[in-house]
């Protein structure tokens, strides 16, 4: 057996490994587009997450004014940093509603007392049923909802300061 023939399988294996690593490092599309963008918010009517704050239903998202719907949890570490950005958005006039996922009322109250409260209304989704119907798989996630209750944009992960311009643009486009 010649030397070239002997190393051909090893060379082929290395070529396959390099190709797999290249595809993993440079996927063709990093953007995740919601399948619900352009569609109405699925129907829901949640119980209040806090006795001192109004709850939210899907019907209340069609108020004629764009809103930001944020899915969060008191036990979510990235939600702590996101809430500061949400407060900045609210200071810019953004109407923000929240859905607390798999949370207890006292834990939500403690989270908001510790980190700030950017929400006008908060509903409780103890079984993540609304979260799943929205196509959300984690926390935090946010949705830009237009004045007719149509989902215009889904933001996966925490909204960072660097995302504020994008969120404001999406809210402006949702008018």
Short mmCIF file of N, CA and C in Angstrom, two decimals:
data_model
loop_
_atom_site.label_atom_id
_atom_site.label_comp_id
_atom_site.label_asym_id
_atom_site.label_seq_id
_atom_site.Cartn_x
_atom_site.Cartn_y
_atom_site.Cartn_z
N UNK A 1 0.85 -1.17 0.00
CA UNK A 1 0.00 0.00 0.00
C UNK A 1 0.89 1.23 0.00
N UNK A 2 0.57 2.13 -0.92
CA UNK A 2 1.40 3.34 -1.03
C UNK A 2 1.11 4.28 0.14
N UNK A 3 2.01 5.17 0.32
CA UNK A 3 1.89 6.12 1.42
C UNK A 3 0.65 7.02 1.26
N UNK A 4 0.36 7.43 0.03
CA UNK A 4 -0.81 8.28 -0.25
C UNK A 4 -2.10 7.54 0.06
N UNK A 5 -2.19 6.28 -0.34
CA UNK A 5 -3.37 5.48 -0.09
C UNK A 5 -3.58 5.24 1.41
N UNK A 6 -2.50 5.08 2.10
CA UNK A 6 -2.58 4.83 3.54
C UNK A 6 -3.14 6.05 4.30
N UNK A 7 -2.81 7.28 3.89
CA UNK A 7 -3.24 8.49 4.60
C UNK A 7 -4.52 9.12 4.01
N UNK A 8 -5.03 8.58 2.93
CA UNK A 8 -6.24 9.14 2.30
C UNK A 8 -7.44 9.15 3.26
N UNK A 9 -7.74 8.06 3.99
CA UNK A 9 -8.88 8.12 4.93
C UNK A 9 -8.70 9.18 6.01
N UNK A 10 -7.50 9.33 6.52
CA UNK A 10 -7.23 10.35 7.53
C UNK A 10 -7.42 11.75 6.95
N UNK A 11 -6.94 11.96 5.74
CA UNK A 11 -7.11 13.27 5.09
C UNK A 11 -8.60 13.56 4.85
N UNK A 12 -9.35 12.54 4.44
CA UNK A 12 -10.79 12.70 4.22
C UNK A 12 -11.50 13.03 5.53
N UNK A 13 -11.14 12.34 6.61
CA UNK A 13 -11.73 12.60 7.93
C UNK A 13 -11.43 14.04 8.37
N UNK A 14 -10.22 14.49 8.21
CA UNK A 14 -9.86 15.87 8.57
C UNK A 14 -10.64 16.89 7.74
N UNK A 15 -10.84 16.59 6.47
CA UNK A 15 -11.61 17.48 5.61
C UNK A 15 -13.06 17.59 6.09
N UNK A 16 -13.65 16.47 6.47
CA UNK A 16 -15.04 16.47 6.98
C UNK A 16 -15.11 17.25 8.29
N UNK A 17 -14.15 17.07 9.19
CA UNK A 17 -14.14 17.79 10.46
C UNK A 17 -14.00 19.28 10.24
N UNK A 18 -13.13 19.68 9.35
CA UNK A 18 -12.96 21.12 9.05
C UNK A 18 -14.26 21.69 8.47
N UNK A 19 -14.91 20.95 7.58
CA UNK A 19 -16.17 21.42 7.00
C UNK A 19 -17.25 21.56 8.06
N UNK A 20 -17.35 20.62 8.99
CA UNK A 20 -18.34 20.70 10.07
C UNK A 20 -18.07 21.89 10.99
N UNK A 21 -16.82 22.08 11.35
CA UNK A 21 -16.47 23.22 12.21
C UNK A 21 -16.77 24.53 11.49
N UNK A 22 -16.46 24.61 10.22
CA UNK A 22 -16.73 25.84 9.45
C UNK A 22 -18.23 26.14 9.44
N UNK A 23 -19.07 25.12 9.25
CA UNK A 23 -20.53 25.34 9.21
C UNK A 23 -21.07 25.71 10.59
N UNK A 24 -20.49 25.16 11.65
CA UNK A 24 -20.93 25.51 12.99
C UNK A 24 -20.54 26.93 13.37
N UNK A 25 -19.38 27.36 12.93
CA UNK A 25 -18.89 28.70 13.28
C UNK A 25 -19.58 29.76 12.44
N UNK A 26 -19.88 29.47 11.19
CA UNK A 26 -20.49 30.45 10.29
C UNK A 26 -21.80 29.91 9.74
N UNK A 27 -22.87 29.89 10.59
CA UNK A 27 -24.16 29.43 10.06
C UNK A 27 -24.66 30.39 8.97
N UNK A 28 -25.50 29.91 8.10
CA UNK A 28 -25.94 30.72 6.97
C UNK A 28 -26.82 31.88 7.39
N UNK A 29 -27.58 31.74 8.51
CA UNK A 29 -28.48 32.82 8.94
C UNK A 29 -28.57 32.80 10.47
N UNK A 30 -28.16 33.88 11.10
CA UNK A 30 -28.22 33.98 12.56
C UNK A 30 -29.55 34.53 13.06
N UNK A 31 -30.37 35.06 12.16
CA UNK A 31 -31.63 35.67 12.57
C UNK A 31 -32.71 34.62 12.74
N UNK A 32 -33.47 34.75 13.81
CA UNK A 32 -34.61 33.88 14.04
C UNK A 32 -35.85 34.74 13.84
N UNK A 33 -36.62 34.42 12.84
CA UNK A 33 -37.82 35.18 12.54
C UNK A 33 -39.03 34.45 13.10
N UNK A 34 -39.83 35.18 13.84
CA UNK A 34 -41.02 34.58 14.43
C UNK A 34 -42.01 34.20 13.34
N UNK A 35 -42.61 33.04 13.50
CA UNK A 35 -43.64 32.62 12.57
C UNK A 35 -44.94 33.38 12.81
N UNK A 36 -45.02 34.10 13.95
CA UNK A 36 -46.23 34.85 14.27
C UNK A 36 -46.14 36.32 13.83
N UNK A 37 -44.98 36.75 13.33
CA UNK A 37 -44.89 38.13 12.87
C UNK A 37 -45.88 38.34 11.73
N UNK A 38 -46.67 39.41 11.86
CA UNK A 38 -47.71 39.69 10.88
C UNK A 38 -49.04 39.04 11.20
N UNK A 39 -49.08 38.31 12.30
CA UNK A 39 -50.32 37.63 12.71
C UNK A 39 -50.80 38.20 14.04
N UNK A 40 -52.10 38.03 14.32
CA UNK A 40 -52.64 38.54 15.59
C UNK A 40 -52.04 37.79 16.79
N UNK A 41 -51.96 38.50 17.90
CA UNK A 41 -51.54 37.87 19.15
C UNK A 41 -52.54 36.77 19.48
N UNK A 42 -52.07 35.57 19.82
CA UNK A 42 -53.01 34.51 20.20
C UNK A 42 -53.88 34.96 21.38
N UNK A 43 -55.11 34.51 21.39
CA UNK A 43 -56.05 34.93 22.44
C UNK A 43 -55.59 34.41 23.80
N UNK A 44 -55.60 35.32 24.78
CA UNK A 44 -55.30 34.93 26.16
C UNK A 44 -55.93 35.95 27.12
N UNK A 45 -56.14 35.52 28.31
CA UNK A 45 -56.66 36.37 29.38
C UNK A 45 -56.03 35.87 30.68
N UNK A 46 -55.02 36.56 31.15
CA UNK A 46 -54.24 36.08 32.30
C UNK A 46 -54.74 36.66 33.62
N UNK A 47 -54.46 35.95 34.67
CA UNK A 47 -54.70 36.46 36.02
C UNK A 47 -53.62 37.49 36.32
N UNK A 48 -53.91 38.37 37.25
CA UNK A 48 -52.94 39.40 37.63
C UNK A 48 -51.74 38.75 38.31
N UNK A 49 -50.56 39.23 37.98
CA UNK A 49 -49.35 38.73 38.64
C UNK A 49 -49.19 39.37 40.01
N UNK A 50 -49.74 40.59 40.16
CA UNK A 50 -49.66 41.33 41.42
C UNK A 50 -51.05 41.88 41.74
N UNK A 51 -51.43 41.91 43.00
CA UNK A 51 -52.75 42.46 43.34
C UNK A 51 -52.81 43.98 43.13
N UNK A 52 -51.66 44.63 43.06
CA UNK A 52 -51.63 46.10 42.94
C UNK A 52 -51.49 46.60 41.51
N UNK A 53 -51.43 45.69 40.55
CA UNK A 53 -51.19 46.10 39.16
C UNK A 53 -52.21 45.42 38.25
N UNK A 54 -52.72 46.15 37.25
CA UNK A 54 -53.68 45.51 36.33
C UNK A 54 -53.04 44.36 35.56
N UNK A 55 -53.87 43.42 35.17
CA UNK A 55 -53.41 42.29 34.37
C UNK A 55 -53.56 42.63 32.89
N UNK A 56 -53.31 41.67 32.06
CA UNK A 56 -53.35 41.91 30.62
C UNK A 56 -54.04 40.75 29.91
N UNK A 57 -54.73 41.11 28.83
CA UNK A 57 -55.31 40.10 27.94
C UNK A 57 -54.95 40.48 26.52
N UNK A 58 -55.14 39.55 25.61
CA UNK A 58 -54.81 39.82 24.20
C UNK A 58 -55.68 40.95 23.64
N UNK A 59 -56.92 41.04 24.10
CA UNK A 59 -57.81 42.09 23.61
C UNK A 59 -57.29 43.48 23.98
N UNK A 60 -56.60 43.57 25.11
CA UNK A 60 -56.09 44.87 25.56
C UNK A 60 -54.83 45.29 24.81
N UNK A 61 -54.33 44.44 23.95
CA UNK A 61 -53.15 44.80 23.15
C UNK A 61 -53.55 45.51 21.86
N UNK A 62 -54.83 45.48 21.53
CA UNK A 62 -55.33 46.15 20.32
C UNK A 62 -55.99 47.46 20.72
N UNK A 63 -55.17 48.39 21.19
CA UNK A 63 -55.70 49.65 21.71
C UNK A 63 -55.50 50.82 20.75
N UNK A 64 -54.97 50.54 19.58
CA UNK A 64 -54.72 51.61 18.62
C UNK A 64 -53.32 52.21 18.74
N UNK A 65 -52.57 51.76 19.74
CA UNK A 65 -51.23 52.30 19.97
C UNK A 65 -50.25 51.13 20.09
N UNK A 66 -49.07 51.21 19.43
CA UNK A 66 -48.10 50.11 19.56
C UNK A 66 -47.64 49.93 21.00
N UNK A 67 -47.38 48.68 21.36
CA UNK A 67 -46.94 48.35 22.72
C UNK A 67 -45.81 47.34 22.63
N UNK A 68 -45.05 47.28 23.71
CA UNK A 68 -44.01 46.27 23.85
C UNK A 68 -44.49 45.27 24.89
N UNK A 69 -44.56 44.02 24.52
CA UNK A 69 -44.96 42.95 25.43
C UNK A 69 -43.70 42.17 25.79
N UNK A 70 -43.37 42.17 27.09
CA UNK A 70 -42.12 41.55 27.56
C UNK A 70 -42.44 40.32 28.40
N UNK A 71 -41.79 39.23 28.07
CA UNK A 71 -41.92 38.00 28.85
C UNK A 71 -40.71 37.92 29.76
N UNK A 72 -40.96 37.81 31.07
CA UNK A 72 -39.87 37.83 32.03
C UNK A 72 -40.18 36.89 33.19
N UNK A 73 -39.22 36.77 34.08
CA UNK A 73 -39.41 35.99 35.30
C UNK A 73 -38.48 36.53 36.38
N UNK A 74 -38.90 36.40 37.62
CA UNK A 74 -38.07 36.89 38.73
C UNK A 74 -36.81 36.05 38.87
N UNK A 75 -36.85 34.81 38.43
CA UNK A 75 -35.72 33.90 38.55
C UNK A 75 -34.78 33.97 37.34
N UNK A 76 -35.05 34.87 36.41
CA UNK A 76 -34.28 34.99 35.17
C UNK A 76 -33.13 35.99 35.37
N UNK A 77 -31.91 35.52 35.27
CA UNK A 77 -30.74 36.39 35.48
C UNK A 77 -30.64 37.49 34.42
N UNK A 78 -30.78 37.19 33.12
CA UNK A 78 -30.69 38.27 32.12
C UNK A 78 -31.81 39.31 32.26
N UNK A 79 -32.94 38.93 32.89
CA UNK A 79 -34.05 39.87 33.08
C UNK A 79 -33.64 41.02 33.99
N UNK A 80 -32.70 40.79 34.89
CA UNK A 80 -32.26 41.84 35.82
C UNK A 80 -31.62 42.99 35.04
N UNK A 81 -30.74 42.68 34.11
CA UNK A 81 -30.10 43.75 33.34
C UNK A 81 -31.08 44.36 32.33
N UNK A 82 -32.01 43.55 31.83
CA UNK A 82 -32.95 44.05 30.83
C UNK A 82 -33.92 45.08 31.42
N UNK A 83 -34.31 44.90 32.67
CA UNK A 83 -35.31 45.78 33.24
C UNK A 83 -34.85 47.24 33.26
N UNK A 84 -33.56 47.48 33.39
CA UNK A 84 -33.04 48.86 33.33
C UNK A 84 -33.25 49.46 31.93
N UNK A 85 -33.05 48.65 30.92
CA UNK A 85 -33.25 49.12 29.54
C UNK A 85 -34.75 49.36 29.29
N UNK A 86 -35.58 48.48 29.84
CA UNK A 86 -37.02 48.67 29.69
C UNK A 86 -37.47 49.96 30.36
N UNK A 87 -36.87 50.28 31.49
CA UNK A 87 -37.20 51.55 32.16
C UNK A 87 -36.80 52.74 31.29
N UNK A 88 -35.68 52.63 30.62
CA UNK A 88 -35.24 53.70 29.71
C UNK A 88 -36.22 53.83 28.54
N UNK A 89 -36.69 52.70 28.02
CA UNK A 89 -37.67 52.74 26.93
C UNK A 89 -38.97 53.37 27.42
N UNK A 90 -39.38 53.01 28.62
CA UNK A 90 -40.61 53.60 29.17
C UNK A 90 -40.44 55.11 29.36
N UNK A 91 -39.26 55.53 29.77
CA UNK A 91 -38.99 56.97 29.92
C UNK A 91 -39.08 57.67 28.57
N UNK A 92 -38.82 56.92 27.48
CA UNK A 92 -38.96 57.46 26.12
C UNK A 92 -40.40 57.39 25.63
N UNK A 93 -41.33 56.96 26.46
CA UNK A 93 -42.74 56.93 26.10
C UNK A 93 -43.26 55.61 25.60
N UNK A 94 -42.47 54.54 25.71
CA UNK A 94 -42.91 53.23 25.24
C UNK A 94 -43.85 52.60 26.28
N UNK A 95 -45.00 52.14 25.81
CA UNK A 95 -45.94 51.42 26.67
C UNK A 95 -45.50 49.96 26.75
N UNK A 96 -45.23 49.49 27.97
CA UNK A 96 -44.69 48.14 28.15
C UNK A 96 -45.61 47.34 29.07
N UNK A 97 -45.98 46.16 28.60
CA UNK A 97 -46.74 45.20 29.40
C UNK A 97 -45.85 43.99 29.62
N UNK A 98 -46.07 43.30 30.74
CA UNK A 98 -45.27 42.14 31.06
C UNK A 98 -46.09 40.89 31.29
N UNK A 99 -45.47 39.77 31.02
CA UNK A 99 -46.04 38.47 31.37
C UNK A 99 -44.99 37.75 32.21
N UNK A 100 -45.35 37.48 33.45
CA UNK A 100 -44.44 36.78 34.36
C UNK A 100 -44.63 35.28 34.18
N UNK A 101 -43.53 34.60 33.87
CA UNK A 101 -43.57 33.17 33.56
C UNK A 101 -43.19 32.34 34.77
N UNK A 102 -44.04 31.36 35.09
CA UNK A 102 -43.75 30.39 36.16
C UNK A 102 -43.20 31.08 37.41
N UNK A 103 -43.98 32.07 37.88
CA UNK A 103 -43.53 32.89 38.99
C UNK A 103 -44.61 32.99 40.05
N UNK A 104 -44.17 33.31 41.25
CA UNK A 104 -45.12 33.55 42.34
C UNK A 104 -45.26 35.07 42.51
N UNK A 105 -46.41 35.50 42.97
CA UNK A 105 -46.71 36.91 43.12
C UNK A 105 -45.67 37.62 43.99
N UNK A 106 -45.33 37.05 45.11
CA UNK A 106 -44.35 37.68 46.01
C UNK A 106 -42.98 37.79 45.35
N UNK A 107 -42.59 36.78 44.57
CA UNK A 107 -41.30 36.84 43.88
C UNK A 107 -41.27 37.93 42.82
N UNK A 108 -42.40 38.10 42.10
CA UNK A 108 -42.49 39.18 41.10
C UNK A 108 -42.40 40.54 41.81
N UNK A 109 -43.13 40.68 42.91
CA UNK A 109 -43.09 41.95 43.67
C UNK A 109 -41.68 42.25 44.16
N UNK A 110 -40.99 41.25 44.69
CA UNK A 110 -39.61 41.45 45.16
C UNK A 110 -38.68 41.82 44.01
N UNK A 111 -38.84 41.15 42.87
CA UNK A 111 -38.01 41.44 41.68
C UNK A 111 -38.18 42.90 41.26
N UNK A 112 -39.44 43.36 41.18
CA UNK A 112 -39.71 44.73 40.74
C UNK A 112 -39.23 45.75 41.78
N UNK A 113 -39.37 45.42 43.05
CA UNK A 113 -38.90 46.34 44.11
C UNK A 113 -37.38 46.47 44.07
N UNK A 114 -36.70 45.38 43.78
CA UNK A 114 -35.23 45.37 43.74
C UNK A 114 -34.67 46.03 42.48
N UNK A 115 -35.33 45.81 41.34
CA UNK A 115 -34.74 46.19 40.05
C UNK A 115 -35.44 47.33 39.32
N UNK A 116 -36.66 47.67 39.74
CA UNK A 116 -37.43 48.69 39.05
C UNK A 116 -38.61 48.07 38.32
N UNK A 117 -39.60 48.91 38.03
CA UNK A 117 -40.84 48.42 37.44
C UNK A 117 -41.18 49.22 36.19
N UNK A 118 -40.90 48.69 35.00
CA UNK A 118 -41.22 49.42 33.78
C UNK A 118 -42.62 49.11 33.22
N UNK A 119 -43.37 48.24 33.90
CA UNK A 119 -44.60 47.68 33.32
C UNK A 119 -45.85 48.48 33.71
N UNK A 120 -46.75 48.63 32.72
CA UNK A 120 -48.07 49.19 33.00
C UNK A 120 -49.00 48.11 33.52
N UNK A 121 -48.89 46.92 32.95
CA UNK A 121 -49.74 45.79 33.33
C UNK A 121 -48.87 44.53 33.34
N UNK A 122 -49.23 43.61 34.24
CA UNK A 122 -48.48 42.34 34.30
C UNK A 122 -49.47 41.20 34.51
N UNK A 123 -49.40 40.23 33.62
CA UNK A 123 -50.19 39.02 33.77
C UNK A 123 -49.31 37.87 34.23
N UNK A 124 -49.93 36.90 34.83
CA UNK A 124 -49.21 35.73 35.33
C UNK A 124 -49.48 34.53 34.42
N UNK A 125 -48.42 33.88 33.99
CA UNK A 125 -48.53 32.71 33.12
C UNK A 125 -47.82 31.53 33.82
N UNK A 126 -48.48 30.94 34.82
CA UNK A 126 -47.81 29.93 35.66
C UNK A 126 -47.45 28.65 34.93
N UNK A 127 -48.12 28.33 33.85
CA UNK A 127 -47.84 27.10 33.12
C UNK A 127 -47.13 27.36 31.78
N UNK A 128 -46.78 28.60 31.50
CA UNK A 128 -46.12 29.00 30.25
C UNK A 128 -46.99 28.75 29.02
N UNK A 129 -48.30 28.67 29.19
CA UNK A 129 -49.17 28.38 28.05
C UNK A 129 -49.22 29.55 27.06
N UNK A 130 -49.31 30.77 27.59
CA UNK A 130 -49.31 31.94 26.71
C UNK A 130 -47.94 32.10 26.06
N UNK A 131 -46.91 31.87 26.84
CA UNK A 131 -45.54 31.94 26.31
C UNK A 131 -45.39 31.00 25.12
N UNK A 132 -45.84 29.79 25.26
CA UNK A 132 -45.73 28.80 24.17
C UNK A 132 -46.59 29.22 22.98
N UNK A 133 -47.79 29.74 23.24
CA UNK A 133 -48.65 30.15 22.12
C UNK A 133 -48.06 31.32 21.34
N UNK A 134 -47.20 32.12 22.02
CA UNK A 134 -46.52 33.23 21.34
C UNK A 134 -45.28 32.77 20.58
N UNK A 135 -44.92 31.51 20.72
CA UNK A 135 -43.73 31.00 20.05
C UNK A 135 -42.46 31.35 20.79
N UNK A 136 -42.60 31.67 22.06
CA UNK A 136 -41.45 32.02 22.87
C UNK A 136 -40.92 30.77 23.56
N UNK A 137 -39.62 30.64 23.59
CA UNK A 137 -39.04 29.45 24.20
C UNK A 137 -38.18 29.76 25.42
N UNK A 138 -38.05 31.01 25.75
CA UNK A 138 -37.22 31.36 26.89
C UNK A 138 -37.56 32.74 27.42
N UNK A 139 -36.86 33.13 28.44
CA UNK A 139 -37.01 34.47 29.00
C UNK A 139 -35.64 35.12 29.07
N UNK A 140 -35.56 36.38 28.85
CA UNK A 140 -36.64 37.27 28.41
C UNK A 140 -36.81 37.25 26.89
N UNK A 141 -38.01 37.54 26.48
CA UNK A 141 -38.33 37.78 25.07
C UNK A 141 -39.33 38.92 25.03
N UNK A 142 -39.33 39.64 23.93
CA UNK A 142 -40.24 40.78 23.80
C UNK A 142 -40.88 40.79 22.42
N UNK A 143 -42.07 41.36 22.37
CA UNK A 143 -42.82 41.44 21.12
C UNK A 143 -43.29 42.87 20.92
N UNK A 144 -43.09 43.39 19.72
CA UNK A 144 -43.68 44.67 19.35
C UNK A 144 -45.05 44.34 18.77
N UNK A 145 -46.09 44.90 19.40
CA UNK A 145 -47.48 44.66 18.99
C UNK A 145 -48.02 45.98 18.45
N UNK A 146 -48.59 45.94 17.23
CA UNK A 146 -49.14 47.19 16.69
C UNK A 146 -50.50 47.49 17.33
N UNK A 147 -51.08 48.62 16.96
CA UNK A 147 -52.33 49.06 17.56
C UNK A 147 -53.53 48.18 17.28
N UNK A 148 -53.40 47.25 16.32
CA UNK A 148 -54.49 46.32 16.00
C UNK A 148 -54.28 44.96 16.66
N UNK A 149 -53.23 44.83 17.45
CA UNK A 149 -52.97 43.56 18.12
C UNK A 149 -52.19 42.58 17.26
N UNK A 150 -51.49 43.08 16.26
CA UNK A 150 -50.71 42.24 15.35
C UNK A 150 -49.25 42.26 15.81
N UNK A 151 -48.61 41.08 15.87
CA UNK A 151 -47.20 40.98 16.23
C UNK A 151 -46.37 41.48 15.06
N UNK A 152 -45.56 42.49 15.31
CA UNK A 152 -44.72 43.07 14.25
C UNK A 152 -43.25 42.70 14.37
N UNK A 153 -42.83 42.32 15.59
CA UNK A 153 -41.42 41.98 15.78
C UNK A 153 -41.26 41.17 17.06
N UNK A 154 -40.40 40.16 17.02
CA UNK A 154 -40.08 39.37 18.20
C UNK A 154 -38.60 39.52 18.48
N UNK A 155 -38.28 39.93 19.69
CA UNK A 155 -36.88 40.08 20.10
C UNK A 155 -36.55 38.96 21.07
N UNK A 156 -35.64 38.10 20.69
CA UNK A 156 -35.25 36.96 21.52
C UNK A 156 -34.06 37.36 22.37
N UNK A 157 -34.18 37.11 23.66
CA UNK A 157 -33.11 37.45 24.59
C UNK A 157 -33.35 38.82 25.19
N UNK A 158 -32.45 39.23 26.08
CA UNK A 158 -32.64 40.52 26.74
C UNK A 158 -32.46 41.68 25.76
N UNK A 159 -33.28 42.70 25.93
CA UNK A 159 -33.08 43.94 25.18
C UNK A 159 -31.94 44.68 25.86
N UNK A 160 -30.91 44.95 25.09
CA UNK A 160 -29.74 45.65 25.61
C UNK A 160 -29.80 47.11 25.18
N UNK A 161 -28.97 47.91 25.79
CA UNK A 161 -28.91 49.33 25.42
C UNK A 161 -28.67 49.48 23.92
N UNK A 162 -27.84 48.60 23.37
CA UNK A 162 -27.54 48.67 21.94
C UNK A 162 -28.75 48.28 21.06
N UNK A 163 -29.78 47.66 21.66
CA UNK A 163 -30.99 47.27 20.92
C UNK A 163 -32.08 48.34 20.96
N UNK A 164 -31.89 49.37 21.80
CA UNK A 164 -32.96 50.36 21.99
C UNK A 164 -33.37 51.03 20.68
N UNK A 165 -32.42 51.41 19.85
CA UNK A 165 -32.75 52.07 18.58
C UNK A 165 -33.58 51.15 17.70
N UNK A 166 -33.22 49.87 17.67
CA UNK A 166 -33.98 48.90 16.87
C UNK A 166 -35.42 48.77 17.39
N UNK A 167 -35.57 48.67 18.70
CA UNK A 167 -36.91 48.53 19.28
C UNK A 167 -37.73 49.78 18.99
N UNK A 168 -37.14 50.95 19.16
CA UNK A 168 -37.87 52.20 18.88
C UNK A 168 -38.26 52.28 17.41
N UNK A 169 -37.37 51.82 16.52
CA UNK A 169 -37.70 51.81 15.08
C UNK A 169 -38.86 50.86 14.80
N UNK A 170 -38.82 49.67 15.40
CA UNK A 170 -39.91 48.70 15.20
C UNK A 170 -41.23 49.24 15.73
N UNK A 171 -41.18 49.94 16.88
CA UNK A 171 -42.40 50.53 17.43
C UNK A 171 -42.91 51.65 16.52
N UNK A 172 -42.01 52.43 15.95
CA UNK A 172 -42.41 53.50 15.03
C UNK A 172 -43.03 52.90 13.77
N UNK A 173 -42.44 51.81 13.26
CA UNK A 173 -42.98 51.15 12.07
C UNK A 173 -44.33 50.51 12.36
N UNK A 174 -44.59 50.19 13.63
CA UNK A 174 -45.85 49.53 14.00
C UNK A 174 -47.01 50.50 14.12
N UNK A 175 -46.74 51.80 13.98
CA UNK A 175 -47.82 52.79 14.08
C UNK A 175 -48.72 52.75 12.87
#
